[in-house]
Amino acid sequence: MDSKANNPRIIVALDFSDAVQAEALAGRLDPARCRLKIGTELFTHAGPAMVRTLARRGFDVFLDLKFHDTPNTVGATCEVAASIGAWMINVHASGGSRMLKSARAAVDRASRPPLLVGVTVLTSLTLDDLVEIGIPHAPIAEQGRRLARLCKSCGLDGVVCSPQEAALLRAELGPDFLLVTPGIRPRGSAAGDQRRVTTPAEAVAAGSDYLVIGRPITQAPDPLRALAEIEAEIGPAGLAGSPAPARP
Ligand code: C5P
């Protein structure tokens, strides 16, 4: 089945340090039911070949490398990332408008442009963490909002944000701005290093387009069952009807 026609809302984070484990789990998953995310851990081990392998198997791949560097370097890197077949890529919004616009321009030059989203405030950060690095905005949602607005003004397709901030951002930034939310924890699952979390159903109700879910699925005794339980929790909303389609 064509995964794009189906438009699954769940993105499984393949946070593994080796390709064998990642491919083993991907081999048990169905591109019609989920997308996959490759982050820095797996990419450092397996590189672009893993993106291509999973894309060949029919998966939409979110390449979550969170670029944050000078405008020129980020633009050039986005151009390369766009060329290896990722469905979505991301940059840190705190890199500022010149960096974000450089990323936008680079992605627009690609023959098949991936979605480009900006990371606002990591879902693992608390207000104390922000104060520690000199960003004393209270409440923390204010900093997320500021960065999300910046992303929209620079033409990005959406943001990665906490599901706790999704409702606020949805109301402010409109229906077409993608909200991608990690920090998802089904009731009873361990928070781990995450701090600003919600359940899958709460994230969908708050307006999240895509739910990034790692350990609650990948570390579950039965990952397929864990995925099925999350799908059951969110019901028909598991297949996103509303997200903006991929850019032409
Ligand atoms: O295991 P868990 O569900 O916490 O995985 C969440 C995934 O989302 C991780 O791969 C993490 O790097 C990523 N992520 C995040 N917060 C962001 C952006 C990405 O947790 N703001």
PDB file of C-alpha atoms and ligand atoms in Angstrom:
ATOM      1  CA  MET A   1       0.000   0.000   0.000  1.00  0.00           C
ATOM      2  CA  ASP A   2       1.186   3.522  -0.741  1.00  0.00           C
ATOM      3  CA  SER A   3       2.306   5.015   2.569  1.00  0.00           C
ATOM      4  CA  LYS A   4       1.593   8.546   1.366  1.00  0.00           C
ATOM      5  CA  ALA A   5      -2.003   7.742   0.502  1.00  0.00           C
ATOM      6  CA  ASN A   6      -2.337   6.324   3.973  1.00  0.00           C
ATOM      7  CA  ASN A   7      -0.409   9.121   5.678  1.00  0.00           C
ATOM      8  CA  PRO A   8       0.425   7.430   8.985  1.00  0.00           C
ATOM      9  CA  ARG A   9       0.842   9.806  11.885  1.00  0.00           C
ATOM     10  CA  ILE A  10       3.280   7.722  13.931  1.00  0.00           C
ATOM     11  CA  ILE A  11       7.015   8.105  13.305  1.00  0.00           C
ATOM     12  CA  VAL A  12       9.050   5.370  15.000  1.00  0.00           C
ATOM     13  CA  ALA A  13      12.454   6.640  16.169  1.00  0.00           C
ATOM     14  CA  LEU A  14      15.022   3.977  15.254  1.00  0.00           C
ATOM     15  CA  ASP A  15      17.469   4.979  17.987  1.00  0.00           C
ATOM     16  CA  PHE A  16      19.848   2.056  17.629  1.00  0.00           C
ATOM     17  CA  SER A  17      23.614   2.061  17.516  1.00  0.00           C
ATOM     18  CA  ASP A  18      23.812  -0.579  14.837  1.00  0.00           C
ATOM     19  CA  ALA A  19      22.255  -1.216  11.471  1.00  0.00           C
ATOM     20  CA  VAL A  20      21.336  -4.842  12.186  1.00  0.00           C
ATOM     21  CA  GLN A  21      18.976  -3.945  15.029  1.00  0.00           C
ATOM     22  CA  ALA A  22      17.487  -1.031  13.090  1.00  0.00           C
ATOM     23  CA  GLU A  23      16.860  -3.116   9.984  1.00  0.00           C
ATOM     24  CA  ALA A  24      15.459  -5.964  12.050  1.00  0.00           C
ATOM     25  CA  LEU A  25      12.805  -3.730  13.587  1.00  0.00           C
ATOM     26  CA  ALA A  26      12.108  -1.957  10.280  1.00  0.00           C
ATOM     27  CA  GLY A  27      11.634  -5.383   8.698  1.00  0.00           C
ATOM     28  CA  ARG A  28       8.777  -6.073  11.120  1.00  0.00           C
ATOM     29  CA  LEU A  29       7.106  -2.708  10.526  1.00  0.00           C
ATOM     30  CA  ASP A  30       4.750  -1.685   7.736  1.00  0.00           C
ATOM     31  CA  PRO A  31       5.265   1.581   5.790  1.00  0.00           C
ATOM     32  CA  ALA A  32       1.489   1.909   5.613  1.00  0.00           C
ATOM     33  CA  ARG A  33       1.300   2.107   9.403  1.00  0.00           C
ATOM     34  CA  CYS A  34       4.297   4.199  10.392  1.00  0.00           C
ATOM     35  CA  ARG A  35       7.128   6.355   9.211  1.00  0.00           C
ATOM     36  CA  LEU A  36      10.681   5.978  10.519  1.00  0.00           C
ATOM     37  CA  LYS A  37      13.167   8.384  12.054  1.00  0.00           C
ATOM     38  CA  ILE A  38      16.935   8.122  11.785  1.00  0.00           C
ATOM     39  CA  GLY A  39      18.701  10.243  14.393  1.00  0.00           C
ATOM     40  CA  THR A  40      22.320  11.026  15.109  1.00  0.00           C
ATOM     41  CA  GLU A  41      23.044   7.686  16.810  1.00  0.00           C
ATOM     42  CA  LEU A  42      22.027   5.451  13.911  1.00  0.00           C
ATOM     43  CA  PHE A  43      23.228   7.897  11.253  1.00  0.00           C
ATOM     44  CA  THR A  44      26.684   8.108  12.845  1.00  0.00           C
ATOM     45  CA  HIS A  45      26.905   4.350  12.532  1.00  0.00           C
ATOM     46  CA  ALA A  46      25.130   3.606   9.281  1.00  0.00           C
ATOM     47  CA  GLY A  47      25.130   6.869   7.293  1.00  0.00           C
ATOM     48  CA  PRO A  48      23.105   7.735   4.191  1.00  0.00           C
ATOM     49  CA  ALA A  49      22.973   4.072   3.153  1.00  0.00           C
ATOM     50  CA  MET A  50      20.446   3.459   5.923  1.00  0.00           C
ATOM     51  CA  VAL A  51      18.205   6.273   4.653  1.00  0.00           C
ATOM     52  CA  ARG A  52      18.303   4.790   1.167  1.00  0.00           C
ATOM     53  CA  THR A  53      17.706   1.238   2.411  1.00  0.00           C
ATOM     54  CA  LEU A  54      14.610   2.203   4.394  1.00  0.00           C
ATOM     55  CA  ALA A  55      13.294   4.451   1.627  1.00  0.00           C
ATOM     56  CA  ARG A  56      13.683   1.564  -0.831  1.00  0.00           C
ATOM     57  CA  ARG A  57      11.534  -0.534   1.486  1.00  0.00           C
ATOM     58  CA  GLY A  58       8.797   2.082   1.114  1.00  0.00           C
ATOM     59  CA  PHE A  59       9.264   4.035   4.340  1.00  0.00           C
ATOM     60  CA  ASP A  60       9.156   7.798   4.611  1.00  0.00           C
ATOM     61  CA  VAL A  61      12.328   8.656   6.535  1.00  0.00           C
ATOM     62  CA  PHE A  62      12.639  11.620   8.876  1.00  0.00           C
ATOM     63  CA  LEU A  63      16.367  12.377   8.979  1.00  0.00           C
ATOM     64  CA  ASP A  64      16.626  13.932  12.436  1.00  0.00           C
ATOM     65  CA  LEU A  65      20.138  15.385  12.504  1.00  0.00           C
ATOM     66  CA  LYS A  66      19.111  18.811  13.880  1.00  0.00           C
ATOM     67  CA  PHE A  67      21.586  20.897  11.924  1.00  0.00           C
ATOM     68  CA  HIS A  68      22.861  23.972  13.772  1.00  0.00           C
ATOM     69  CA  ASP A  69      25.834  25.790  12.244  1.00  0.00           C
ATOM     70  CA  THR A  70      26.628  28.815  10.125  1.00  0.00           C
ATOM     71  CA  PRO A  71      24.069  29.671   7.426  1.00  0.00           C
ATOM     72  CA  ASN A  72      26.407  28.581   4.650  1.00  0.00           C
ATOM     73  CA  THR A  73      27.262  25.245   6.262  1.00  0.00           C
ATOM     74  CA  VAL A  74      23.663  24.446   7.150  1.00  0.00           C
ATOM     75  CA  GLY A  75      22.483  25.336   3.641  1.00  0.00           C
ATOM     76  CA  ALA A  76      25.114  23.120   2.043  1.00  0.00           C
ATOM     77  CA  THR A  77      24.348  20.281   4.456  1.00  0.00           C
ATOM     78  CA  CYS A  78      20.604  20.526   3.824  1.00  0.00           C
ATOM     79  CA  GLU A  79      21.293  20.277   0.112  1.00  0.00           C
ATOM     80  CA  VAL A  80      23.131  16.996   0.668  1.00  0.00           C
ATOM     81  CA  ALA A  81      20.456  15.710   3.077  1.00  0.00           C
ATOM     82  CA  ALA A  82      17.773  16.505   0.515  1.00  0.00           C
ATOM     83  CA  SER A  83      19.616  14.494  -2.115  1.00  0.00           C
ATOM     84  CA  ILE A  84      19.669  11.190  -0.217  1.00  0.00           C
ATOM     85  CA  GLY A  85      15.940  10.581  -0.217  1.00  0.00           C
ATOM     86  CA  ALA A  86      14.782  11.790   3.200  1.00  0.00           C
ATOM     87  CA  TRP A  87      11.100  12.662   3.513  1.00  0.00           C
ATOM     88  CA  MET A  88      11.690  15.199   6.293  1.00  0.00           C
ATOM     89  CA  ILE A  89      14.812  16.935   7.655  1.00  0.00           C
ATOM     90  CA  ASN A  90      15.328  19.381  10.499  1.00  0.00           C
ATOM     91  CA  VAL A  91      17.470  22.240  11.766  1.00  0.00           C
ATOM     92  CA  HIS A  92      17.674  23.977  15.154  1.00  0.00           C
ATOM     93  CA  ALA A  93      15.469  27.078  15.114  1.00  0.00           C
ATOM     94  CA  SER A  94      17.882  28.727  17.551  1.00  0.00           C
ATOM     95  CA  GLY A  95      20.371  28.964  14.657  1.00  0.00           C
ATOM     96  CA  GLY A  96      18.505  32.158  13.733  1.00  0.00           C
ATOM     97  CA  SER A  97      16.740  33.532  10.689  1.00  0.00           C
ATOM     98  CA  ARG A  98      19.729  33.692   8.346  1.00  0.00           C
ATOM     99  CA  MET A  99      20.467  30.041   8.993  1.00  0.00           C
ATOM    100  CA  LEU A 100      16.802  29.041   8.602  1.00  0.00           C
ATOM    101  CA  LYS A 101      16.426  30.914   5.319  1.00  0.00           C
ATOM    102  CA  SER A 102      19.601  29.351   4.008  1.00  0.00           C
ATOM    103  CA  ALA A 103      18.172  25.913   4.845  1.00  0.00           C
ATOM    104  CA  ARG A 104      14.886  26.811   3.122  1.00  0.00           C
ATOM    105  CA  ALA A 105      16.641  27.983  -0.031  1.00  0.00           C
ATOM    106  CA  ALA A 106      18.817  24.867  -0.149  1.00  0.00           C
ATOM    107  CA  VAL A 107      15.862  22.513   0.227  1.00  0.00           C
ATOM    108  CA  ASP A 108      13.955  24.392  -2.463  1.00  0.00           C
ATOM    109  CA  ARG A 109      16.794  23.742  -4.902  1.00  0.00           C
ATOM    110  CA  ALA A 110      16.438  19.972  -4.456  1.00  0.00           C
ATOM    111  CA  SER A 111      14.789  17.919  -7.174  1.00  0.00           C
ATOM    112  CA  ARG A 112      12.608  16.188  -4.535  1.00  0.00           C
ATOM    113  CA  PRO A 113      12.475  18.621  -1.598  1.00  0.00           C
ATOM    114  CA  PRO A 114      11.923  16.995   1.801  1.00  0.00           C
ATOM    115  CA  LEU A 115       9.768  18.674   4.406  1.00  0.00           C
ATOM    116  CA  LEU A 116      11.877  21.105   6.431  1.00  0.00           C
ATOM    117  CA  VAL A 117      11.064  21.575  10.118  1.00  0.00           C
ATOM    118  CA  GLY A 118      12.740  23.514  12.915  1.00  0.00           C
ATOM    119  CA  VAL A 119      13.488  22.189  16.384  1.00  0.00           C
ATOM    120  CA  THR A 120      12.121  24.642  18.960  1.00  0.00           C
ATOM    121  CA  VAL A 121      12.914  23.649  22.563  1.00  0.00           C
ATOM    122  CA  LEU A 122      13.989  20.034  23.055  1.00  0.00           C
ATOM    123  CA  THR A 123      11.341  18.027  24.871  1.00  0.00           C
ATOM    124  CA  SER A 124      14.024  16.893  27.328  1.00  0.00           C
ATOM    125  CA  LEU A 125      14.636  20.472  28.546  1.00  0.00           C
ATOM    126  CA  THR A 126      13.046  22.093  31.581  1.00  0.00           C
ATOM    127  CA  LEU A 127      12.928  25.746  32.575  1.00  0.00           C
ATOM    128  CA  ASP A 128      15.984  25.183  34.802  1.00  0.00           C
ATOM    129  CA  ASP A 129      17.911  23.945  31.774  1.00  0.00           C
ATOM    130  CA  LEU A 130      16.976  27.083  29.813  1.00  0.00           C
ATOM    131  CA  VAL A 131      17.982  29.352  32.682  1.00  0.00           C
ATOM    132  CA  GLU A 132      21.305  27.513  32.861  1.00  0.00           C
ATOM    133  CA  ILE A 133      22.076  28.423  29.235  1.00  0.00           C
ATOM    134  CA  GLY A 134      20.866  32.011  29.598  1.00  0.00           C
ATOM    135  CA  ILE A 135      17.333  31.790  28.183  1.00  0.00           C
ATOM    136  CA  PRO A 136      15.199  32.658  31.200  1.00  0.00           C
ATOM    137  CA  HIS A 137      11.809  32.706  29.492  1.00  0.00           C
ATOM    138  CA  ALA A 138       8.966  31.694  31.745  1.00  0.00           C
ATOM    139  CA  PRO A 139       6.844  29.820  30.960  1.00  0.00           C
ATOM    140  CA  ILE A 140       8.975  27.599  28.747  1.00  0.00           C
ATOM    141  CA  ALA A 141       6.204  27.585  26.128  1.00  0.00           C
ATOM    142  CA  GLU A 142       7.039  31.222  25.399  1.00  0.00           C
ATOM    143  CA  GLN A 143      10.473  30.274  24.078  1.00  0.00           C
ATOM    144  CA  GLY A 144       8.938  27.490  21.985  1.00  0.00           C
ATOM    145  CA  ARG A 145       6.412  29.946  20.607  1.00  0.00           C
ATOM    146  CA  ARG A 146       9.042  32.523  19.738  1.00  0.00           C
ATOM    147  CA  LEU A 147      11.096  29.949  17.838  1.00  0.00           C
ATOM    148  CA  ALA A 148       8.046  28.481  16.083  1.00  0.00           C
ATOM    149  CA  ARG A 149       7.035  31.941  14.863  1.00  0.00           C
ATOM    150  CA  LEU A 150      10.568  32.468  13.600  1.00  0.00           C
ATOM    151  CA  CYS A 151      10.415  29.175  11.693  1.00  0.00           C
ATOM    152  CA  LYS A 152       7.134  30.134  10.076  1.00  0.00           C
ATOM    153  CA  SER A 153       8.396  33.567   9.096  1.00  0.00           C
ATOM    154  CA  CYS A 154      11.434  31.931   7.446  1.00  0.00           C
ATOM    155  CA  GLY A 155       9.202  29.649   5.359  1.00  0.00           C
ATOM    156  CA  LEU A 156       9.799  26.344   7.145  1.00  0.00           C
ATOM    157  CA  ASP A 157       7.090  23.706   6.819  1.00  0.00           C
ATOM    158  CA  GLY A 158       6.688  23.269  10.561  1.00  0.00           C
ATOM    159  CA  VAL A 159       8.387  22.650  13.866  1.00  0.00           C
ATOM    160  CA  VAL A 160       9.409  19.905  16.235  1.00  0.00           C
ATOM    161  CA  CYS A 161       7.876  20.837  19.586  1.00  0.00           C
ATOM    162  CA  SER A 162       6.586  19.418  22.827  1.00  0.00           C
ATOM    163  CA  PRO A 163       3.058  18.025  22.618  1.00  0.00           C
ATOM    164  CA  GLN A 164       2.406  20.182  25.685  1.00  0.00           C
ATOM    165  CA  GLU A 165       2.870  23.227  23.444  1.00  0.00           C
ATOM    166  CA  ALA A 166       1.040  21.888  20.388  1.00  0.00           C
ATOM    167  CA  ALA A 167      -2.384  23.390  21.126  1.00  0.00           C
ATOM    168  CA  LEU A 168      -0.946  26.861  21.626  1.00  0.00           C
ATOM    169  CA  LEU A 169       1.115  26.651  18.439  1.00  0.00           C
ATOM    170  CA  ARG A 170      -1.744  25.191  16.402  1.00  0.00           C
ATOM    171  CA  ALA A 171      -4.004  28.072  17.448  1.00  0.00           C
ATOM    172  CA  GLU A 172      -1.376  30.666  16.681  1.00  0.00           C
ATOM    173  CA  LEU A 173       0.251  29.290  13.540  1.00  0.00           C
ATOM    174  CA  GLY A 174      -2.762  27.866  11.706  1.00  0.00           C
ATOM    175  CA  PRO A 175      -3.803  24.507  10.288  1.00  0.00           C
ATOM    176  CA  ASP A 176      -1.116  24.122   7.626  1.00  0.00           C
ATOM    177  CA  PHE A 177       1.977  24.492   9.798  1.00  0.00           C
ATOM    178  CA  LEU A 178       3.291  21.027  10.688  1.00  0.00           C
ATOM    179  CA  LEU A 179       3.653  20.139  14.350  1.00  0.00           C
ATOM    180  CA  VAL A 180       5.938  17.163  14.931  1.00  0.00           C
ATOM    181  CA  THR A 181       5.956  16.024  18.544  1.00  0.00           C
ATOM    182  CA  PRO A 182       8.419  13.777  20.346  1.00  0.00           C
ATOM    183  CA  GLY A 183       7.957  13.498  24.114  1.00  0.00           C
ATOM    184  CA  ILE A 184       5.163  10.939  23.676  1.00  0.00           C
ATOM    185  CA  ARG A 185       4.587   8.559  26.550  1.00  0.00           C
ATOM    186  CA  PRO A 186       1.680   6.114  26.705  1.00  0.00           C
ATOM    187  CA  ARG A 187       0.334   5.902  30.244  1.00  0.00           C
ATOM    188  CA  GLY A 188       2.561   3.785  32.438  1.00  0.00           C
ATOM    189  CA  SER A 189       5.680   4.009  30.262  1.00  0.00           C
ATOM    190  CA  ALA A 190       8.934   5.430  31.607  1.00  0.00           C
ATOM    191  CA  ALA A 191       9.720   9.072  30.822  1.00  0.00           C
ATOM    192  CA  GLY A 192      13.461   8.359  30.524  1.00  0.00           C
ATOM    193  CA  ASP A 193      15.234  11.637  29.731  1.00  0.00           C
ATOM    194  CA  GLN A 194      12.054  13.272  28.408  1.00  0.00           C
ATOM    195  CA  ARG A 195      10.386  15.973  30.503  1.00  0.00           C
ATOM    196  CA  ARG A 196       7.599  17.798  28.625  1.00  0.00           C
ATOM    197  CA  VAL A 197       5.526  14.746  27.658  1.00  0.00           C
ATOM    198  CA  THR A 198       1.922  13.763  26.918  1.00  0.00           C
ATOM    199  CA  THR A 199       0.138  10.553  25.990  1.00  0.00           C
ATOM    200  CA  PRO A 200      -0.418   9.777  22.277  1.00  0.00           C
ATOM    201  CA  ALA A 201      -4.125  10.659  22.475  1.00  0.00           C
ATOM    202  CA  GLU A 202      -3.393  13.958  24.223  1.00  0.00           C
ATOM    203  CA  ALA A 203      -0.846  14.875  21.540  1.00  0.00           C
ATOM    204  CA  VAL A 204      -3.346  14.218  18.745  1.00  0.00           C
ATOM    205  CA  ALA A 205      -6.066  16.153  20.574  1.00  0.00           C
ATOM    206  CA  ALA A 206      -3.650  19.071  20.959  1.00  0.00           C
ATOM    207  CA  GLY A 207      -3.165  19.231  17.193  1.00  0.00           C
ATOM    208  CA  SER A 208       0.029  17.271  16.590  1.00  0.00           C
ATOM    209  CA  ASP A 209       0.413  16.133  12.971  1.00  0.00           C
ATOM    210  CA  TYR A 210       3.142  13.567  13.592  1.00  0.00           C
ATOM    211  CA  LEU A 211       3.999  11.684  16.775  1.00  0.00           C
ATOM    212  CA  VAL A 212       7.676  10.728  17.137  1.00  0.00           C
ATOM    213  CA  ILE A 213       7.868   7.677  19.387  1.00  0.00           C
ATOM    214  CA  GLY A 214      11.063   5.874  20.295  1.00  0.00           C
ATOM    215  CA  ARG A 215      11.598   3.831  23.434  1.00  0.00           C
ATOM    216  CA  PRO A 216       7.918   3.124  24.208  1.00  0.00           C
ATOM    217  CA  ILE A 217       7.988   1.082  20.976  1.00  0.00           C
ATOM    218  CA  THR A 218      11.630   0.132  20.363  1.00  0.00           C
ATOM    219  CA  GLN A 219      12.349  -0.969  23.938  1.00  0.00           C
ATOM    220  CA  ALA A 220       9.004  -2.674  24.505  1.00  0.00           C
ATOM    221  CA  PRO A 221       9.123  -6.454  25.006  1.00  0.00           C
ATOM    222  CA  ASP A 222       6.889  -6.664  21.914  1.00  0.00           C
ATOM    223  CA  PRO A 223       7.363  -3.560  19.715  1.00  0.00           C
ATOM    224  CA  LEU A 224       4.571  -4.483  17.297  1.00  0.00           C
ATOM    225  CA  ARG A 225       2.131  -4.881  20.129  1.00  0.00           C
ATOM    226  CA  ALA A 226       3.231  -1.547  21.624  1.00  0.00           C
ATOM    227  CA  LEU A 227       2.637   0.122  18.239  1.00  0.00           C
ATOM    228  CA  ALA A 228      -0.769  -1.540  17.912  1.00  0.00           C
ATOM    229  CA  GLU A 229      -1.757  -0.342  21.392  1.00  0.00           C
ATOM    230  CA  ILE A 230      -0.819   3.230  20.517  1.00  0.00           C
ATOM    231  CA  GLU A 231      -2.767   2.975  17.261  1.00  0.00           C
ATOM    232  CA  ALA A 232      -5.766   1.704  19.214  1.00  0.00           C
ATOM    233  CA  GLU A 233      -5.433   4.585  21.676  1.00  0.00           C
ATOM    234  CA  ILE A 234      -5.524   7.228  18.955  1.00  0.00           C
ATOM    235  CA  GLY A 235      -8.014   5.378  16.744  1.00  0.00           C
ATOM    236  CA  PRO A 236      -8.704   6.633  13.205  1.00  0.00           C
ATOM    237  CA  ALA A 237      -6.573   9.704  13.985  1.00  0.00           C
ATOM    238  CA  GLY A 238      -3.575   7.383  13.617  1.00  0.00           C
ATOM    239  CA  LEU A 239      -3.844   8.000   9.917  1.00  0.00           C
ATOM    240  CA  ALA A 240      -3.402  11.732   9.668  1.00  0.00           C
ATOM    241  CA  GLY A 241      -5.984  13.281   7.454  1.00  0.00           C
ATOM    242  CA  SER A 242      -4.955  16.837   8.031  1.00  0.00           C
ATOM    243  CA  PRO A 243      -1.201  17.372   7.689  1.00  0.00           C
ATOM    244  CA  ALA A 244      -0.064  19.512   4.823  1.00  0.00           C
ATOM    245  CA  PRO A 245       0.953  17.301   1.917  1.00  0.00           C
ATOM    246  CA  ALA A 246       4.617  17.007   1.020  1.00  0.00           C
ATOM    247  CA  ARG A 247       5.835  20.035  -0.880  1.00  0.00           C
ATOM    248  CA  PRO A 248       5.710  19.574  -4.655  1.00  0.00           C
TER     249      PRO A 248
HETATM  250  O1  C5P B   1      12.626   7.350  22.989  1.00  0.00           O
HETATM  251  P1  C5P B   1      11.878   8.632  22.804  1.00  0.00           P
HETATM  252  O2  C5P B   1      10.414   8.422  22.503  1.00  0.00           O
HETATM  253  O3  C5P B   1      12.116   9.640  23.903  1.00  0.00           O
HETATM  254  O4  C5P B   1      12.502   9.223  21.462  1.00  0.00           O
HETATM  255  C1  C5P B   1      12.240  10.530  21.020  1.00  0.00           C
HETATM  256  C2  C5P B   1      13.063  10.797  19.818  1.00  0.00           C
HETATM  257  O5  C5P B   1      12.776  12.104  19.354  1.00  0.00           O
HETATM  258  C3  C5P B   1      14.570  10.738  20.031  1.00  0.00           C
HETATM  259  O6  C5P B   1      15.136  10.177  18.861  1.00  0.00           O
HETATM  260  C4  C5P B   1      14.989  12.175  20.166  1.00  0.00           C
HETATM  261  O7  C5P B   1      16.283  12.411  19.667  1.00  0.00           O
HETATM  262  C5  C5P B   1      13.960  12.880  19.275  1.00  0.00           C
HETATM  263  N1  C5P B   1      13.675  14.277  19.585  1.00  0.00           N
HETATM  264  C6  C5P B   1      13.257  14.714  20.814  1.00  0.00           C
HETATM  265  N2  C5P B   1      13.025  16.043  21.041  1.00  0.00           N
HETATM  266  C7  C5P B   1      13.162  16.919  20.055  1.00  0.00           C
HETATM  267  C8  C5P B   1      13.559  16.494  18.782  1.00  0.00           C
HETATM  268  C9  C5P B   1      13.801  15.135  18.577  1.00  0.00           C
HETATM  269  O8  C5P B   1      13.091  13.904  21.733  1.00  0.00           O
HETATM  270  N3  C5P B   1      12.871  18.195  20.251  1.00  0.00           N
END
